[in-house]
C-alpha positions as CSV (number, residue, x, y, z in Angstrom):
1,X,195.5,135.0,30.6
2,X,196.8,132.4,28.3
3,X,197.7,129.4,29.9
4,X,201.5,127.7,28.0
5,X,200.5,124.4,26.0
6,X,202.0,121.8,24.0
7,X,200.3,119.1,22.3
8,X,197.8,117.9,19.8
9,X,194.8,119.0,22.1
10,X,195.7,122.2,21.8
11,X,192.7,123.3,19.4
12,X,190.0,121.5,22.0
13,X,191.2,122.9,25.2
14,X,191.7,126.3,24.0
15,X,187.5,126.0,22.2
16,X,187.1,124.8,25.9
17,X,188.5,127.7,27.8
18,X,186.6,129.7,25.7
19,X,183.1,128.0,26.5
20,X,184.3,128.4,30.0
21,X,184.5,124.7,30.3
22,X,187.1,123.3,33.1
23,X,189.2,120.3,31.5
24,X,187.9,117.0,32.6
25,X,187.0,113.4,31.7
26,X,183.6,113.0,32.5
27,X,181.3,110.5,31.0
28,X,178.5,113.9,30.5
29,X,178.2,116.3,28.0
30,X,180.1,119.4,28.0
31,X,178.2,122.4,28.4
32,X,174.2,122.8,28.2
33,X,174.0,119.4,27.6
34,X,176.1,119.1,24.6
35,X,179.2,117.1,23.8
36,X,181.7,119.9,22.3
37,X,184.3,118.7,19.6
38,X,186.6,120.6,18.2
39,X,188.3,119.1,14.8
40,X,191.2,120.2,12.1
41,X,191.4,117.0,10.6
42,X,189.4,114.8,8.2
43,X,188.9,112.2,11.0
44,X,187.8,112.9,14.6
45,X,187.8,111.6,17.9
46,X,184.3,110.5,19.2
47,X,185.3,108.9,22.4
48,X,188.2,107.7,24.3
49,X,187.1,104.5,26.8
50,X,189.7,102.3,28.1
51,X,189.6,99.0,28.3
52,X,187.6,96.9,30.7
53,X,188.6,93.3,28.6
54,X,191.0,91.5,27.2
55,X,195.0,91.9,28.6
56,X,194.9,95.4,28.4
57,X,192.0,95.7,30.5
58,X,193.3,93.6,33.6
59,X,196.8,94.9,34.0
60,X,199.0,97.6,34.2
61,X,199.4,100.2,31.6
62,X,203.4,99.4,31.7
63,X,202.6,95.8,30.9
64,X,200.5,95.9,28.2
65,X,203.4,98.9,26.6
66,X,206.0,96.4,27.4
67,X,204.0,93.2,25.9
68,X,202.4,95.0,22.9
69,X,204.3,98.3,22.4
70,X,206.6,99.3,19.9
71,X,209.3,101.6,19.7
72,X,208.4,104.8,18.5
73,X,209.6,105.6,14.3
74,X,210.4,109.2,15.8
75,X,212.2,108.4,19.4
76,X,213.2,104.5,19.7
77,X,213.3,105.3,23.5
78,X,209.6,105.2,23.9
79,X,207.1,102.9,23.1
80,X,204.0,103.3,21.0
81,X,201.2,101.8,20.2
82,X,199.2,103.0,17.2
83,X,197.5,102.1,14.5
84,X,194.3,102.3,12.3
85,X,192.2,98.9,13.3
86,X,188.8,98.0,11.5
87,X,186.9,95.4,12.0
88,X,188.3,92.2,10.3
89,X,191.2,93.6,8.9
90,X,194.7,92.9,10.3
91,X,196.9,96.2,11.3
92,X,200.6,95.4,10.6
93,X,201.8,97.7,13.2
94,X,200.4,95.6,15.8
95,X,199.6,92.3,14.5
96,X,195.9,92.5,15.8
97,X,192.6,92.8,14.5
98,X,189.4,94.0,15.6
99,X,186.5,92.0,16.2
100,X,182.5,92.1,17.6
101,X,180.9,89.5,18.7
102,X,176.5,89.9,19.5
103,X,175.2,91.6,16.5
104,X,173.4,90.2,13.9
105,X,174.3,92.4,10.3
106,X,172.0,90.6,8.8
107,X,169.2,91.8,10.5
108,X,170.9,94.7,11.8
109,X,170.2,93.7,15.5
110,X,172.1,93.0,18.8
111,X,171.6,90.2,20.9
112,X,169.8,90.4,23.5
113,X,171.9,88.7,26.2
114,X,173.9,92.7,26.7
115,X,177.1,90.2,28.5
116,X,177.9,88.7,25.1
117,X,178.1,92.1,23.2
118,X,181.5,93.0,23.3
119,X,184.2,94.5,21.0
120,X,187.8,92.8,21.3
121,X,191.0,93.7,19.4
122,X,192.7,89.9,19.5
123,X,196.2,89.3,18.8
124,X,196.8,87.5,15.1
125,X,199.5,85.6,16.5
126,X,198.7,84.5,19.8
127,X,195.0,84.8,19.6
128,X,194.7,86.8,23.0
129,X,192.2,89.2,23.5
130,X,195.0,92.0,23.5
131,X,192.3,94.8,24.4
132,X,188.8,94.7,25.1
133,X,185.3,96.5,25.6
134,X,182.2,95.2,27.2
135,X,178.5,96.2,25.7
136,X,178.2,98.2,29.1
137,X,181.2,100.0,28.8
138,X,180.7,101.3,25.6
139,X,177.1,102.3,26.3
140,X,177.9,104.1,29.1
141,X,180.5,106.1,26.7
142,X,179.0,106.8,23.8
143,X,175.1,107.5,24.9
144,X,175.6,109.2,28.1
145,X,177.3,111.8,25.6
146,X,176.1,112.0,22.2
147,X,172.7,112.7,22.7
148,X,173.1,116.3,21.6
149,X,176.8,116.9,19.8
150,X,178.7,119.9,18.6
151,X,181.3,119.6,16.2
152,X,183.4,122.6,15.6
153,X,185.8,122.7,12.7
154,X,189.6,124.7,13.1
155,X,192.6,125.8,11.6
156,X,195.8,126.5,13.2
157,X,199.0,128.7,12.6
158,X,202.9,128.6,14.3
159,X,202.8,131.4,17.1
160,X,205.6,134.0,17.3
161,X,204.9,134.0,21.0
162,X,207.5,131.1,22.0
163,X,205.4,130.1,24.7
164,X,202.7,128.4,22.8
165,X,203.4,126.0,19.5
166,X,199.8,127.1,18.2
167,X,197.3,129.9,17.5
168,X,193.8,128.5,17.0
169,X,190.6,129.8,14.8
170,X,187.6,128.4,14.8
171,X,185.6,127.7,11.6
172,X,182.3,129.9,10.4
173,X,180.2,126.6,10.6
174,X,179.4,124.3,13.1
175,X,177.9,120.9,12.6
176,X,174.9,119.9,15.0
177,X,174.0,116.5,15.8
178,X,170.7,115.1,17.9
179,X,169.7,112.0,19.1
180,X,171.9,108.8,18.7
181,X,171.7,105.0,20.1
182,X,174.4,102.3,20.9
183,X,173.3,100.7,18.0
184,X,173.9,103.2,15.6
185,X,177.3,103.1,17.0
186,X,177.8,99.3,16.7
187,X,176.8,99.4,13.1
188,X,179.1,102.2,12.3
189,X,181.9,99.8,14.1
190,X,181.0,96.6,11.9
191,X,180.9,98.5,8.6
192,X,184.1,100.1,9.3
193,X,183.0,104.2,9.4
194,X,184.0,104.3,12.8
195,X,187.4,102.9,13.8
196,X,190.3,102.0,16.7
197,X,192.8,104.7,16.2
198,X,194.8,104.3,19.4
199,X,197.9,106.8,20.6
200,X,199.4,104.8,23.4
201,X,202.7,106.1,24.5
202,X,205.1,104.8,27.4
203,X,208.1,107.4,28.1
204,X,211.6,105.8,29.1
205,X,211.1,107.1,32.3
206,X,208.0,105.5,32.8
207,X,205.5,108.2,32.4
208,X,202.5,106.7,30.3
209,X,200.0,108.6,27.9
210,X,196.6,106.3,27.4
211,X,194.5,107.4,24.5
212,X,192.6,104.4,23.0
213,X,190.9,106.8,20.2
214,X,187.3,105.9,18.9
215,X,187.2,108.0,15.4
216,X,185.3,108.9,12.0
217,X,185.8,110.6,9.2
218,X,184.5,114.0,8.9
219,X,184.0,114.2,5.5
220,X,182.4,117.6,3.5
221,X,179.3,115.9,3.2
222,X,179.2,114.2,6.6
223,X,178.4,110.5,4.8
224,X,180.1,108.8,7.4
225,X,178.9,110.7,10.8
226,X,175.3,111.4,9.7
227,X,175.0,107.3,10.5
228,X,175.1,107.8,14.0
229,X,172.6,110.2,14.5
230,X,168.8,110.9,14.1
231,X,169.5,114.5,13.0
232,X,172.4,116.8,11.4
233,X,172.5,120.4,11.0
234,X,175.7,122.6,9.7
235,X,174.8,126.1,11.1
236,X,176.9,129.2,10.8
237,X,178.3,131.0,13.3
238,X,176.9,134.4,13.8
């Protein structure tokens, strides 16, 4: 039976509950060793892993809302914190910018010293290290997943059943991707294809929703995703 739901992760729990995969946060693949991602937009999410650095990563969720939040465009009684961040370029909505320290774009390499690899978003103003990611961290996110990935492309449409906000159905084509490397991903970071796109909300009454969003475009001819794999497919659905 249909379970009630409202929210923007509507389309990827319901492709879920039709794999028969149980809703969770695990750092491992989905089902049969693949990473399942369901997507309507033009960019998707690849990750989401909170962070271990910076003033964000040593304190409460409440006190990084209340130091760095804003209140929200749609409802002043929340706070938000949201924003499109690439690396080097300032985001206005929250006066930071994204930075990477240990790789070389030269030579395209990393150093090799893993505990100075690390991705900060620093405050413009200030200059503290508002959020932050260690090389660890974001190896243990990205490789322990992507190894075999599964994007899966949606539409949705109002329901007439008031219960539910959206119906859900899923594309004829499905995009297969195999083989990846943190490197891959920290190139795709410094060239800007893959991006910050955080959704931080803190309620009035104090409930908090985390979602520090690692995205890229998903663009027709997959110019921007086919960087951080060894191999894509697009295979139809039969």
């Amino acid at each position: 039976h249909p379970i009630p739901f409202k929210g923007n992760q509507g389309g990827g729990y319901t492709l879920e509950a039709l794999l028969g995969i149980v809703s969770n946060s695990k750092k491992t693949p989905d089902k049969y060793g693949f990473e399942i991602k369901a997507h309507q937009q033009q960019k998707v999410t690849l990750m989401t892993p909170v962070a271990d650095l910076g003033y964000e990563g040593k304190s409460s969720f409440k006190n990084f809302m209340d130091r760095y939040g804003k209140k929200g465009k749609k409802d002043p009684t929340r706070l938000v914190f949201n924003g499109l961040h690439r690396i080097g370029k300032n985001q206005r909505s929250t006066n930071c910018t994204l930075r990477l320290s240990g790789y070389d774009p030269i030579n395209k390499v990393l150093n090799q010293d893993s505990d100075k690899i690390n991705i900060e978003l620093f405050n413009n103003e200030s200059g503290e290290i508002a959020s932050g990611w260690s090389f660890k961290h974001f190896l243990e996110s990205w490789c322990n997943k992507h190894q075999l990935a599964c994007y899966v492309p949606y539409e949705k449409r109002r329901c007439s059943d008031k219960r539910h906000d959206y119906e859900y159905n899923y594309g004829e084509n499905i995009l297969i991707c195999e083989g990846t490397s943190v490197i891959r991903l920290i190139r795709s970071i410094y060239d800007g294809n893959v991006f910050y796109d955080p959704g931080h909300t803190l309620y009035y009454d104090g409930r908090g929703k985390k979602r520090p969003q690692w995205r890229v475009p998903l663009t027709y001819n997959y110019r921007y995703i086919q960087n951080l794999y060894n191999n894509i497919e697009e295979i139809p659905i039969e």
